[in-house]
mmCIF file with all atom_site columns, C-alpha atoms in Angstrom:
data_model
loop_
_atom_site.group_PDB
_atom_site.id
_atom_site.type_symbol
_atom_site.label_atom_id
_atom_site.label_alt_id
_atom_site.label_comp_id
_atom_site.label_asym_id
_atom_site.label_entity_id
_atom_site.label_seq_id
_atom_site.pdbx_PDB_ins_code
_atom_site.Cartn_x
_atom_site.Cartn_y
_atom_site.Cartn_z
_atom_site.occupancy
_atom_site.B_iso_or_equiv
_atom_site.pdbx_formal_charge
_atom_site.auth_seq_id
_atom_site.auth_comp_id
_atom_site.auth_asym_id
_atom_site.auth_atom_id
_atom_site.pdbx_PDB_model_num
ATOM 1   C CA . UNK A 1 1   ? -0.457  -7.505  14.706  1.00 90.00 ? 10  UNK A CA 1
ATOM 2   C CA . UNK A 1 2   ? -1.560  -3.875  14.818  1.00 95.00 ? 11  UNK A CA 1
ATOM 3   C CA . UNK A 1 3   ? -5.167  -3.450  13.712  1.00 97.00 ? 12  UNK A CA 1
ATOM 4   C CA . UNK A 1 4   ? -6.106  -0.189  12.013  1.00 98.00 ? 13  UNK A CA 1
ATOM 5   C CA . UNK A 1 5   ? -9.728  0.961   12.309  1.00 98.00 ? 14  UNK A CA 1
ATOM 6   C CA . UNK A 1 6   ? -11.067 3.708   10.064  1.00 98.00 ? 15  UNK A CA 1
ATOM 7   C CA . UNK A 1 7   ? -14.236 5.737   10.475  1.00 96.00 ? 16  UNK A CA 1
ATOM 8   C CA . UNK A 1 8   ? -16.663 6.524   9.077   1.00 97.00 ? 17  UNK A CA 1
ATOM 9   C CA . UNK A 1 9   ? -16.999 3.861   6.406   1.00 98.00 ? 18  UNK A CA 1
ATOM 10  C CA . UNK A 1 10  ? -18.588 6.389   4.031   1.00 98.00 ? 19  UNK A CA 1
ATOM 11  C CA . UNK A 1 11  ? -18.528 10.170  4.064   1.00 97.00 ? 20  UNK A CA 1
ATOM 12  C CA . UNK A 1 12  ? -20.653 12.432  1.822   1.00 96.00 ? 21  UNK A CA 1
ATOM 13  C CA . UNK A 1 13  ? -19.378 15.986  1.542   1.00 95.00 ? 22  UNK A CA 1
ATOM 14  C CA . UNK A 1 14  ? -20.440 18.914  -0.621  1.00 94.00 ? 23  UNK A CA 1
ATOM 15  C CA . UNK A 1 15  ? -17.837 20.556  -2.872  1.00 94.00 ? 24  UNK A CA 1
ATOM 16  C CA . UNK A 1 16  ? -16.012 23.182  -0.863  1.00 95.00 ? 25  UNK A CA 1
ATOM 17  C CA . UNK A 1 17  ? -16.858 21.426  2.369   1.00 96.00 ? 26  UNK A CA 1
ATOM 18  C CA . UNK A 1 18  ? -14.555 19.959  4.947   1.00 96.00 ? 27  UNK A CA 1
ATOM 19  C CA . UNK A 1 19  ? -13.913 16.223  5.240   1.00 97.00 ? 28  UNK A CA 1
ATOM 20  C CA . UNK A 1 20  ? -12.524 14.673  8.409   1.00 98.00 ? 29  UNK A CA 1
ATOM 21  C CA . UNK A 1 21  ? -11.420 11.045  8.304   1.00 98.00 ? 30  UNK A CA 1
ATOM 22  C CA . UNK A 1 22  ? -10.281 9.088   11.360  1.00 98.00 ? 31  UNK A CA 1
ATOM 23  C CA . UNK A 1 23  ? -7.883  6.219   11.821  1.00 98.00 ? 32  UNK A CA 1
ATOM 24  C CA . UNK A 1 24  ? -7.251  4.423   15.090  1.00 98.00 ? 33  UNK A CA 1
ATOM 25  C CA . UNK A 1 25  ? -4.442  1.965   15.824  1.00 98.00 ? 34  UNK A CA 1
ATOM 26  C CA . UNK A 1 26  ? -4.867  -0.933  18.264  1.00 97.00 ? 35  UNK A CA 1
ATOM 27  C CA . UNK A 1 27  ? -1.581  0.110   19.892  1.00 96.00 ? 36  UNK A CA 1
ATOM 28  C CA . UNK A 1 28  ? 0.752   3.051   19.530  1.00 97.00 ? 37  UNK A CA 1
ATOM 29  C CA . UNK A 1 29  ? 2.459   3.510   16.163  1.00 96.00 ? 38  UNK A CA 1
ATOM 30  C CA . UNK A 1 30  ? 4.020   6.835   17.240  1.00 96.00 ? 39  UNK A CA 1
ATOM 31  C CA . UNK A 1 31  ? 3.891   8.892   13.992  1.00 97.00 ? 40  UNK A CA 1
ATOM 32  C CA . UNK A 1 32  ? 4.570   5.964   11.636  1.00 97.00 ? 41  UNK A CA 1
ATOM 33  C CA . UNK A 1 33  ? 1.306   6.466   9.776   1.00 98.00 ? 42  UNK A CA 1
ATOM 34  C CA . UNK A 1 34  ? 0.581   7.088   6.099   1.00 98.00 ? 43  UNK A CA 1
ATOM 35  C CA . UNK A 1 35  ? -2.578  7.989   4.185   1.00 98.00 ? 44  UNK A CA 1
ATOM 36  C CA . UNK A 1 36  ? -3.420  6.933   0.613   1.00 98.00 ? 45  UNK A CA 1
ATOM 37  C CA . UNK A 1 37  ? -6.168  7.819   -1.848  1.00 98.00 ? 46  UNK A CA 1
ATOM 38  C CA . UNK A 1 38  ? -7.451  5.270   -4.323  1.00 98.00 ? 47  UNK A CA 1
ATOM 39  C CA . UNK A 1 39  ? -9.831  5.892   -7.195  1.00 97.00 ? 48  UNK A CA 1
ATOM 40  C CA . UNK A 1 40  ? -11.676 3.111   -9.044  1.00 95.00 ? 49  UNK A CA 1
ATOM 41  C CA . UNK A 1 41  ? -9.428  1.179   -11.382 1.00 95.00 ? 50  UNK A CA 1
ATOM 42  C CA . UNK A 1 42  ? -6.300  2.960   -10.174 1.00 97.00 ? 51  UNK A CA 1
ATOM 43  C CA . UNK A 1 43  ? -3.399  2.166   -7.880  1.00 98.00 ? 52  UNK A CA 1
ATOM 44  C CA . UNK A 1 44  ? -3.230  3.910   -4.498  1.00 98.00 ? 53  UNK A CA 1
ATOM 45  C CA . UNK A 1 45  ? -1.650  7.362   -4.278  1.00 98.00 ? 54  UNK A CA 1
ATOM 46  C CA . UNK A 1 46  ? 0.396   8.411   -1.251  1.00 98.00 ? 55  UNK A CA 1
ATOM 47  C CA . UNK A 1 47  ? -0.929  11.585  0.363   1.00 98.00 ? 56  UNK A CA 1
ATOM 48  C CA . UNK A 1 48  ? 0.666   11.801  3.799   1.00 98.00 ? 57  UNK A CA 1
ATOM 49  C CA . UNK A 1 49  ? 3.483   10.038  5.657   1.00 97.00 ? 58  UNK A CA 1
ATOM 50  C CA . UNK A 1 50  ? 4.945   10.539  9.112   1.00 97.00 ? 59  UNK A CA 1
ATOM 51  C CA . UNK A 1 51  ? 1.349   11.303  10.161  1.00 98.00 ? 60  UNK A CA 1
ATOM 52  C CA . UNK A 1 52  ? 1.562   14.899  8.897   1.00 98.00 ? 61  UNK A CA 1
ATOM 53  C CA . UNK A 1 53  ? 4.080   15.281  6.028   1.00 98.00 ? 62  UNK A CA 1
ATOM 54  C CA . UNK A 1 54  ? 2.491   15.797  2.629   1.00 98.00 ? 63  UNK A CA 1
ATOM 55  C CA . UNK A 1 55  ? 3.967   13.716  -0.147  1.00 97.00 ? 64  UNK A CA 1
ATOM 56  C CA . UNK A 1 56  ? 5.407   15.432  -3.199  1.00 96.00 ? 65  UNK A CA 1
ATOM 57  C CA . UNK A 1 57  ? 2.764   17.133  -5.323  1.00 97.00 ? 66  UNK A CA 1
ATOM 58  C CA . UNK A 1 58  ? -0.079  16.746  -2.832  1.00 98.00 ? 67  UNK A CA 1
ATOM 59  C CA . UNK A 1 59  ? -2.206  19.892  -2.519  1.00 97.00 ? 68  UNK A CA 1
ATOM 60  C CA . UNK A 1 60  ? -2.174  21.848  0.727   1.00 98.00 ? 69  UNK A CA 1
ATOM 61  C CA . UNK A 1 61  ? -5.881  21.162  1.293   1.00 98.00 ? 70  UNK A CA 1
ATOM 62  C CA . UNK A 1 62  ? -4.834  17.695  2.478   1.00 98.00 ? 71  UNK A CA 1
ATOM 63  C CA . UNK A 1 63  ? -3.475  17.644  6.032   1.00 98.00 ? 72  UNK A CA 1
ATOM 64  C CA . UNK A 1 64  ? -2.717  14.931  8.533   1.00 98.00 ? 73  UNK A CA 1
ATOM 65  C CA . UNK A 1 65  ? -2.476  15.027  12.303  1.00 98.00 ? 74  UNK A CA 1
ATOM 66  C CA . UNK A 1 66  ? -2.214  12.772  15.311  1.00 98.00 ? 75  UNK A CA 1
ATOM 67  C CA . UNK A 1 67  ? 0.205   10.461  17.048  1.00 98.00 ? 76  UNK A CA 1
ATOM 68  C CA . UNK A 1 68  ? 0.133   7.305   19.096  1.00 97.00 ? 77  UNK A CA 1
ATOM 69  C CA . UNK A 1 69  ? -3.197  5.633   18.337  1.00 98.00 ? 78  UNK A CA 1
ATOM 70  C CA . UNK A 1 70  ? -5.411  8.433   16.983  1.00 98.00 ? 79  UNK A CA 1
ATOM 71  C CA . UNK A 1 71  ? -4.965  10.028  13.563  1.00 98.00 ? 80  UNK A CA 1
ATOM 72  C CA . UNK A 1 72  ? -6.958  12.362  11.334  1.00 98.00 ? 81  UNK A CA 1
ATOM 73  C CA . UNK A 1 73  ? -6.852  13.193  7.647   1.00 98.00 ? 82  UNK A CA 1
ATOM 74  C CA . UNK A 1 74  ? -8.549  16.489  6.815   1.00 98.00 ? 83  UNK A CA 1
ATOM 75  C CA . UNK A 1 75  ? -9.493  17.730  3.379   1.00 97.00 ? 84  UNK A CA 1
ATOM 76  C CA . UNK A 1 76  ? -10.131 21.407  3.996   1.00 94.00 ? 85  UNK A CA 1
ATOM 77  C CA . UNK A 1 77  ? -12.095 22.333  0.872   1.00 93.00 ? 86  UNK A CA 1
ATOM 78  C CA . UNK A 1 78  ? -13.249 19.278  -0.997  1.00 95.00 ? 87  UNK A CA 1
ATOM 79  C CA . UNK A 1 79  ? -12.822 19.309  -4.753  1.00 95.00 ? 88  UNK A CA 1
ATOM 80  C CA . UNK A 1 80  ? -14.721 17.061  -7.146  1.00 92.00 ? 89  UNK A CA 1
ATOM 81  C CA . UNK A 1 81  ? -11.525 15.117  -7.921  1.00 95.00 ? 90  UNK A CA 1
ATOM 82  C CA . UNK A 1 82  ? -11.123 14.163  -4.247  1.00 96.00 ? 91  UNK A CA 1
ATOM 83  C CA . UNK A 1 83  ? -13.694 11.364  -4.418  1.00 94.00 ? 92  UNK A CA 1
ATOM 84  C CA . UNK A 1 84  ? -12.354 7.903   -3.760  1.00 97.00 ? 93  UNK A CA 1
ATOM 85  C CA . UNK A 1 85  ? -11.404 5.571   -0.953  1.00 98.00 ? 94  UNK A CA 1
ATOM 86  C CA . UNK A 1 86  ? -8.860  6.690   1.624   1.00 98.00 ? 95  UNK A CA 1
ATOM 87  C CA . UNK A 1 87  ? -6.706  4.213   3.507   1.00 98.00 ? 96  UNK A CA 1
ATOM 88  C CA . UNK A 1 88  ? -4.413  4.631   6.481   1.00 98.00 ? 97  UNK A CA 1
ATOM 89  C CA . UNK A 1 89  ? -1.342  2.405   6.840   1.00 98.00 ? 98  UNK A CA 1
ATOM 90  C CA . UNK A 1 90  ? 0.963   1.890   9.820   1.00 97.00 ? 99  UNK A CA 1
ATOM 91  C CA . UNK A 1 91  ? 4.625   1.058   9.402   1.00 96.00 ? 100 UNK A CA 1
ATOM 92  C CA . UNK A 1 92  ? 5.678   0.918   13.060  1.00 94.00 ? 101 UNK A CA 1
ATOM 93  C CA . UNK A 1 93  ? 5.334   -2.756  13.873  1.00 81.00 ? 102 UNK A CA 1
ATOM 94  C CA . UNK A 1 94  ? 8.706   -4.518  14.208  1.00 79.00 ? 103 UNK A CA 1
ATOM 95  C CA . UNK A 1 95  ? 9.611   -7.102  12.942  1.00 82.00 ? 104 UNK A CA 1
ATOM 96  C CA . UNK A 1 96  ? 7.954   -5.383  10.031  1.00 87.00 ? 105 UNK A CA 1
ATOM 97  C CA . UNK A 1 97  ? 4.274   -6.178  9.692   1.00 92.00 ? 106 UNK A CA 1
ATOM 98  C CA . UNK A 1 98  ? 2.513   -3.445  7.801   1.00 95.00 ? 107 UNK A CA 1
ATOM 99  C CA . UNK A 1 99  ? -1.234  -3.049  7.995   1.00 97.00 ? 108 UNK A CA 1
ATOM 100 C CA . UNK A 1 100 ? -3.932  -0.985  6.322   1.00 98.00 ? 109 UNK A CA 1
ATOM 101 C CA . UNK A 1 101 ? -7.255  0.214   7.582   1.00 98.00 ? 110 UNK A CA 1
ATOM 102 C CA . UNK A 1 102 ? -10.425 -0.920  5.819   1.00 98.00 ? 111 UNK A CA 1
ATOM 103 C CA . UNK A 1 103 ? -10.846 2.465   4.138   1.00 98.00 ? 112 UNK A CA 1
ATOM 104 C CA . UNK A 1 104 ? -13.207 5.427   4.137   1.00 98.00 ? 113 UNK A CA 1
ATOM 105 C CA . UNK A 1 105 ? -15.146 6.105   0.960   1.00 98.00 ? 114 UNK A CA 1
ATOM 106 C CA . UNK A 1 106 ? -15.515 9.820   0.258   1.00 98.00 ? 115 UNK A CA 1
ATOM 107 C CA . UNK A 1 107 ? -18.464 10.708  -1.929  1.00 96.00 ? 116 UNK A CA 1
ATOM 108 C CA . UNK A 1 108 ? -19.205 14.079  -3.420  1.00 88.00 ? 117 UNK A CA 1
ATOM 109 C CA . UNK A 1 109 ? -22.654 15.208  -2.273  1.00 87.00 ? 118 UNK A CA 1
ATOM 110 C CA . UNK B 2 1   ? 10.221  9.039   -14.938 1.00 96.00 ? 28  UNK B CA 1
ATOM 111 C CA . UNK B 2 2   ? 9.939   6.463   -12.177 1.00 97.00 ? 29  UNK B CA 1
ATOM 112 C CA . UNK B 2 3   ? 7.929   3.463   -13.329 1.00 98.00 ? 30  UNK B CA 1
ATOM 113 C CA . UNK B 2 4   ? 6.956   0.029   -12.051 1.00 98.00 ? 31  UNK B CA 1
ATOM 114 C CA . UNK B 2 5   ? 5.514   -2.590  -14.374 1.00 98.00 ? 32  UNK B CA 1
ATOM 115 C CA . UNK B 2 6   ? 4.091   -5.835  -12.987 1.00 98.00 ? 33  UNK B CA 1
ATOM 116 C CA . UNK B 2 7   ? 3.645   -9.022  -14.964 1.00 97.00 ? 34  UNK B CA 1
ATOM 117 C CA . UNK B 2 8   ? 3.062   -12.717 -14.416 1.00 97.00 ? 35  UNK B CA 1
ATOM 118 C CA . UNK B 2 9   ? -0.518  -12.771 -13.232 1.00 97.00 ? 36  UNK B CA 1
ATOM 119 C CA . UNK B 2 10  ? -3.123  -15.129 -14.597 1.00 97.00 ? 37  UNK B CA 1
ATOM 120 C CA . UNK B 2 11  ? -5.543  -17.940 -13.903 1.00 98.00 ? 38  UNK B CA 1
ATOM 121 C CA . UNK B 2 12  ? -4.189  -20.797 -11.803 1.00 98.00 ? 39  UNK B CA 1
ATOM 122 C CA . UNK B 2 13  ? -5.778  -23.810 -10.132 1.00 97.00 ? 40  UNK B CA 1
ATOM 123 C CA . UNK B 2 14  ? -5.910  -24.163 -6.350  1.00 98.00 ? 41  UNK B CA 1
ATOM 124 C CA . UNK B 2 15  ? -2.611  -25.549 -5.117  1.00 98.00 ? 42  UNK B CA 1
ATOM 125 C CA . UNK B 2 16  ? -0.772  -24.113 -8.100  1.00 98.00 ? 43  UNK B CA 1
ATOM 126 C CA . UNK B 2 17  ? 2.073   -21.639 -8.355  1.00 98.00 ? 44  UNK B CA 1
ATOM 127 C CA . UNK B 2 18  ? 2.905   -18.359 -10.080 1.00 98.00 ? 45  UNK B CA 1
ATOM 128 C CA . UNK B 2 19  ? 5.815   -15.960 -10.165 1.00 98.00 ? 46  UNK B CA 1
ATOM 129 C CA . UNK B 2 20  ? 5.052   -12.259 -10.358 1.00 98.00 ? 47  UNK B CA 1
ATOM 130 C CA . UNK B 2 21  ? 7.622   -9.772  -11.595 1.00 98.00 ? 48  UNK B CA 1
ATOM 131 C CA . UNK B 2 22  ? 7.880   -6.012  -11.149 1.00 98.00 ? 49  UNK B CA 1
ATOM 132 C CA . UNK B 2 23  ? 10.273  -4.228  -13.492 1.00 98.00 ? 50  UNK B CA 1
ATOM 133 C CA . UNK B 2 24  ? 11.501  -0.888  -12.192 1.00 98.00 ? 51  UNK B CA 1
ATOM 134 C CA . UNK B 2 25  ? 12.909  2.005   -14.197 1.00 97.00 ? 52  UNK B CA 1
ATOM 135 C CA . UNK B 2 26  ? 13.831  5.649   -13.799 1.00 96.00 ? 53  UNK B CA 1
ATOM 136 C CA . UNK B 2 27  ? 15.668  5.414   -10.468 1.00 96.00 ? 54  UNK B CA 1
ATOM 137 C CA . UNK B 2 28  ? 18.411  3.554   -8.599  1.00 97.00 ? 55  UNK B CA 1
ATOM 138 C CA . UNK B 2 29  ? 16.503  0.369   -7.810  1.00 97.00 ? 56  UNK B CA 1
ATOM 139 C CA . UNK B 2 30  ? 19.004  -0.969  -5.278  1.00 96.00 ? 57  UNK B CA 1
ATOM 140 C CA . UNK B 2 31  ? 18.509  1.908   -2.839  1.00 96.00 ? 58  UNK B CA 1
ATOM 141 C CA . UNK B 2 32  ? 14.774  1.553   -2.182  1.00 96.00 ? 59  UNK B CA 1
ATOM 142 C CA . UNK B 2 33  ? 12.761  -0.971  -0.201  1.00 96.00 ? 60  UNK B CA 1
ATOM 143 C CA . UNK B 2 34  ? 9.910   -2.576  -2.113  1.00 97.00 ? 61  UNK B CA 1
ATOM 144 C CA . UNK B 2 35  ? 6.621   -4.173  -1.245  1.00 98.00 ? 62  UNK B CA 1
ATOM 145 C CA . UNK B 2 36  ? 3.734   -6.223  -2.634  1.00 98.00 ? 63  UNK B CA 1
ATOM 146 C CA . UNK B 2 37  ? 0.181   -5.224  -1.713  1.00 98.00 ? 64  UNK B CA 1
ATOM 147 C CA . UNK B 2 38  ? -2.926  -7.027  -2.928  1.00 98.00 ? 65  UNK B CA 1
ATOM 148 C CA . UNK B 2 39  ? -6.573  -6.121  -3.328  1.00 98.00 ? 66  UNK B CA 1
ATOM 149 C CA . UNK B 2 40  ? -9.288  -8.737  -3.634  1.00 98.00 ? 67  UNK B CA 1
ATOM 150 C CA . UNK B 2 41  ? -12.201 -7.810  -5.921  1.00 97.00 ? 68  UNK B CA 1
ATOM 151 C CA . UNK B 2 42  ? -14.263 -5.074  -4.276  1.00 96.00 ? 69  UNK B CA 1
ATOM 152 C CA . UNK B 2 43  ? -12.172 -5.171  -1.096  1.00 98.00 ? 70  UNK B CA 1
ATOM 153 C CA . UNK B 2 44  ? -9.534  -3.043  0.603   1.00 98.00 ? 71  UNK B CA 1
ATOM 154 C CA . UNK B 2 45  ? -5.758  -3.090  0.494   1.00 98.00 ? 72  UNK B CA 1
ATOM 155 C CA . UNK B 2 46  ? -3.866  -5.955  2.141   1.00 98.00 ? 73  UNK B CA 1
ATOM 156 C CA . UNK B 2 47  ? -0.127  -5.889  2.692   1.00 98.00 ? 74  UNK B CA 1
ATOM 157 C CA . UNK B 2 48  ? 1.545   -9.091  1.476   1.00 98.00 ? 75  UNK B CA 1
ATOM 158 C CA . UNK B 2 49  ? 5.330   -8.804  1.727   1.00 98.00 ? 76  UNK B CA 1
ATOM 159 C CA . UNK B 2 50  ? 8.238   -6.361  1.790   1.00 97.00 ? 77  UNK B CA 1
ATOM 160 C CA . UNK B 2 51  ? 11.972  -6.483  1.151   1.00 96.00 ? 78  UNK B CA 1
ATOM 161 C CA . UNK B 2 52  ? 14.770  -4.139  2.118   1.00 95.00 ? 79  UNK B CA 1
ATOM 162 C CA . UNK B 2 53  ? 16.827  -2.225  -0.429  1.00 95.00 ? 80  UNK B CA 1
ATOM 163 C CA . UNK B 2 54  ? 19.668  -4.722  -0.420  1.00 94.00 ? 81  UNK B CA 1
ATOM 164 C CA . UNK B 2 55  ? 17.387  -7.735  -0.272  1.00 95.00 ? 82  UNK B CA 1
ATOM 165 C CA . UNK B 2 56  ? 18.736  -9.077  3.002   1.00 95.00 ? 83  UNK B CA 1
ATOM 166 C CA . UNK B 2 57  ? 15.578  -8.439  5.029   1.00 95.00 ? 84  UNK B CA 1
ATOM 167 C CA . UNK B 2 58  ? 12.271  -9.975  4.001   1.00 96.00 ? 85  UNK B CA 1
ATOM 168 C CA . UNK B 2 59  ? 8.904   -9.670  5.694   1.00 96.00 ? 86  UNK B CA 1
ATOM 169 C CA . UNK B 2 60  ? 5.560   -11.421 5.184   1.00 97.00 ? 87  UNK B CA 1
ATOM 170 C CA . UNK B 2 61  ? 1.961   -11.127 6.264   1.00 97.00 ? 88  UNK B CA 1
ATOM 171 C CA . UNK B 2 62  ? 0.809   -14.036 8.389   1.00 96.00 ? 89  UNK B CA 1
ATOM 172 C CA . UNK B 2 63  ? -1.704  -15.019 5.694   1.00 97.00 ? 90  UNK B CA 1
ATOM 173 C CA . UNK B 2 64  ? 1.053   -15.778 3.149   1.00 98.00 ? 91  UNK B CA 1
ATOM 174 C CA . UNK B 2 65  ? 4.041   -16.747 5.291   1.00 97.00 ? 92  UNK B CA 1
ATOM 175 C CA . UNK B 2 66  ? 5.437   -20.079 4.208   1.00 97.00 ? 93  UNK B CA 1
ATOM 176 C CA . UNK B 2 67  ? 3.604   -19.971 0.856   1.00 98.00 ? 94  UNK B CA 1
ATOM 177 C CA . UNK B 2 68  ? 4.929   -16.790 -0.789  1.00 98.00 ? 95  UNK B CA 1
ATOM 178 C CA . UNK B 2 69  ? 8.555   -15.777 -1.330  1.00 98.00 ? 96  UNK B CA 1
ATOM 179 C CA . UNK B 2 70  ? 9.736   -12.259 -2.086  1.00 98.00 ? 97  UNK B CA 1
ATOM 180 C CA . UNK B 2 71  ? 13.049  -11.593 -3.790  1.00 98.00 ? 98  UNK B CA 1
ATOM 181 C CA . UNK B 2 72  ? 14.785  -8.983  -5.867  1.00 98.00 ? 99  UNK B CA 1
ATOM 182 C CA . UNK B 2 73  ? 17.544  -8.883  -8.470  1.00 98.00 ? 100 UNK B CA 1
ATOM 183 C CA . UNK B 2 74  ? 19.188  -5.483  -8.185  1.00 97.00 ? 101 UNK B CA 1
ATOM 184 C CA . UNK B 2 75  ? 21.276  -6.161  -11.294 1.00 97.00 ? 102 UNK B CA 1
ATOM 185 C CA . UNK B 2 76  ? 18.066  -6.535  -13.301 1.00 98.00 ? 103 UNK B CA 1
ATOM 186 C CA . UNK B 2 77  ? 16.051  -3.824  -11.500 1.00 98.00 ? 104 UNK B CA 1
ATOM 187 C CA . UNK B 2 78  ? 13.336  -6.382  -10.851 1.00 98.00 ? 105 UNK B CA 1
ATOM 188 C CA . UNK B 2 79  ? 11.260  -7.423  -7.861  1.00 98.00 ? 106 UNK B CA 1
ATOM 189 C CA . UNK B 2 80  ? 9.658   -10.858 -7.663  1.00 98.00 ? 107 UNK B CA 1
ATOM 190 C CA . UNK B 2 81  ? 6.966   -12.648 -5.731  1.00 98.00 ? 108 UNK B CA 1
ATOM 191 C CA . UNK B 2 82  ? 6.746   -16.420 -5.890  1.00 98.00 ? 109 UNK B CA 1
ATOM 192 C CA . UNK B 2 83  ? 3.248   -17.647 -4.996  1.00 98.00 ? 110 UNK B CA 1
ATOM 193 C CA . UNK B 2 84  ? 2.927   -21.331 -4.025  1.00 98.00 ? 111 UNK B CA 1
ATOM 194 C CA . UNK B 2 85  ? 0.057   -23.411 -2.645  1.00 98.00 ? 112 UNK B CA 1
ATOM 195 C CA . UNK B 2 86  ? -2.409  -20.892 -3.983  1.00 98.00 ? 113 UNK B CA 1
ATOM 196 C CA . UNK B 2 87  ? -5.927  -20.744 -2.554  1.00 98.00 ? 114 UNK B CA 1
ATOM 197 C CA . UNK B 2 88  ? -9.133  -19.077 -3.664  1.00 97.00 ? 115 UNK B CA 1
ATOM 198 C CA . UNK B 2 89  ? -8.689  -16.252 -1.175  1.00 97.00 ? 116 UNK B CA 1
ATOM 199 C CA . UNK B 2 90  ? -5.407  -15.322 -2.857  1.00 98.00 ? 117 UNK B CA 1
ATOM 200 C CA . UNK B 2 91  ? -7.439  -14.048 -5.825  1.00 98.00 ? 118 UNK B CA 1
ATOM 201 C CA . UNK B 2 92  ? -6.605  -10.345 -6.104  1.00 98.00 ? 119 UNK B CA 1
ATOM 202 C CA . UNK B 2 93  ? -4.858  -7.624  -7.990  1.00 98.00 ? 120 UNK B CA 1
ATOM 203 C CA . UNK B 2 94  ? -1.236  -7.640  -6.849  1.00 98.00 ? 121 UNK B CA 1
ATOM 204 C CA . UNK B 2 95  ? 0.536   -4.282  -6.781  1.00 98.00 ? 122 UNK B CA 1
ATOM 205 C CA . UNK B 2 96  ? 4.232   -3.685  -6.369  1.00 98.00 ? 123 UNK B CA 1
ATOM 206 C CA . UNK B 2 97  ? 5.273   -0.398  -4.800  1.00 98.00 ? 124 UNK B CA 1
ATOM 207 C CA . UNK B 2 98  ? 8.476   1.489   -4.008  1.00 97.00 ? 125 UNK B CA 1
ATOM 208 C CA . UNK B 2 99  ? 9.311   3.140   -0.709  1.00 94.00 ? 126 UNK B CA 1
ATOM 209 C CA . UNK B 2 100 ? 9.087   6.907   -0.702  1.00 91.00 ? 127 UNK B CA 1
ATOM 210 C CA . UNK B 2 101 ? 12.624  7.580   0.487   1.00 88.00 ? 128 UNK B CA 1
ATOM 211 C CA . UNK B 2 102 ? 15.879  5.748   -0.251  1.00 85.00 ? 129 UNK B CA 1
ATOM 212 C CA . UNK B 2 103 ? 16.770  3.549   2.739   1.00 84.00 ? 130 UNK B CA 1
ATOM 213 C CA . UNK B 2 104 ? 13.715  5.037   4.430   1.00 86.00 ? 131 UNK B CA 1
ATOM 214 C CA . UNK B 2 105 ? 10.554  3.863   6.121   1.00 89.00 ? 132 UNK B CA 1
ATOM 215 C CA . UNK B 2 106 ? 7.995   1.542   4.616   1.00 94.00 ? 133 UNK B CA 1
ATOM 216 C CA . UNK B 2 107 ? 5.504   3.932   3.085   1.00 95.00 ? 134 UNK B CA 1
ATOM 217 C CA . UNK B 2 108 ? 5.153   3.912   -0.669  1.00 97.00 ? 135 UNK B CA 1
ATOM 218 C CA . UNK B 2 109 ? 4.829   6.723   -3.198  1.00 96.00 ? 136 UNK B CA 1
ATOM 219 C CA . UNK B 2 110 ? 5.264   4.816   -6.455  1.00 97.00 ? 137 UNK B CA 1
ATOM 220 C CA . UNK B 2 111 ? 2.953   1.998   -7.480  1.00 98.00 ? 138 UNK B CA 1
ATOM 221 C CA . UNK B 2 112 ? 2.594   -0.238  -10.490 1.00 98.00 ? 139 UNK B CA 1
ATOM 222 C CA . UNK B 2 113 ? -0.673  -0.738  -12.330 1.00 97.00 ? 140 UNK B CA 1
ATOM 223 C CA . UNK B 2 114 ? -1.210  -4.162  -10.786 1.00 98.00 ? 141 UNK B CA 1
ATOM 224 C CA . UNK B 2 115 ? -1.440  -7.706  -12.109 1.00 98.00 ? 142 UNK B CA 1
ATOM 225 C CA . UNK B 2 116 ? -4.477  -9.914  -11.573 1.00 98.00 ? 143 UNK B CA 1
ATOM 226 C CA . UNK B 2 117 ? -4.110  -13.350 -10.000 1.00 98.00 ? 144 UNK B CA 1
ATOM 227 C CA . UNK B 2 118 ? -7.199  -15.569 -10.202 1.00 98.00 ? 145 UNK B CA 1
ATOM 228 C CA . UNK B 2 119 ? -7.244  -18.873 -8.338  1.00 98.00 ? 146 UNK B CA 1
ATOM 229 C CA . UNK B 2 120 ? -10.012 -21.166 -9.518  1.00 96.00 ? 147 UNK B CA 1
ATOM 230 C CA . UNK B 2 121 ? -10.594 -24.697 -10.755 1.00 95.00 ? 148 UNK B CA 1
#
């Protein structure tokens, strides 16, 4: 099993500020890494896949980087609607065994 | 519009069974892998099971292997999850989700609204 570790657990950022979220895999997942946003009472929303490809309709202020075991999601200029919990997910493990990180809660300061 | 609609959740006693359904519409169901992901109250996301587009390949988390069964009926555009030998720690919202790309990798850009499974005596 590949364990995904996210940090920090909570991040408080002022509107217009920059948010940097980290995700570490217990072994290499190459670039088979996705990021999701979830707001209270809602299903998750795909932001990034392939470590750095934005999903359809995702604003350019969201960017992903990294490969192997270290990944970063950056929100370049935080908007009020960007609050929520962000999860990373690996899809490298074969036979398929997907796993999510525990999440980073982004709060608007 | 692509849509997924789960049903079948409810209150069940420990040791009991349920069958969840996920009705898909707005796309060619048979060309996309599907998955079930659950979320216990106040907790994070936990992957449960996945199935390939054609249904021939099925995958399970260790926590549910041998108790849950994933299947799909491509003629009915419906995904299923059979839950047997339910335990209290299976209590969660269960989401179905569709892979982003036809015959592609297992990341998911379309999600249902979820169905709540509560296991309690």
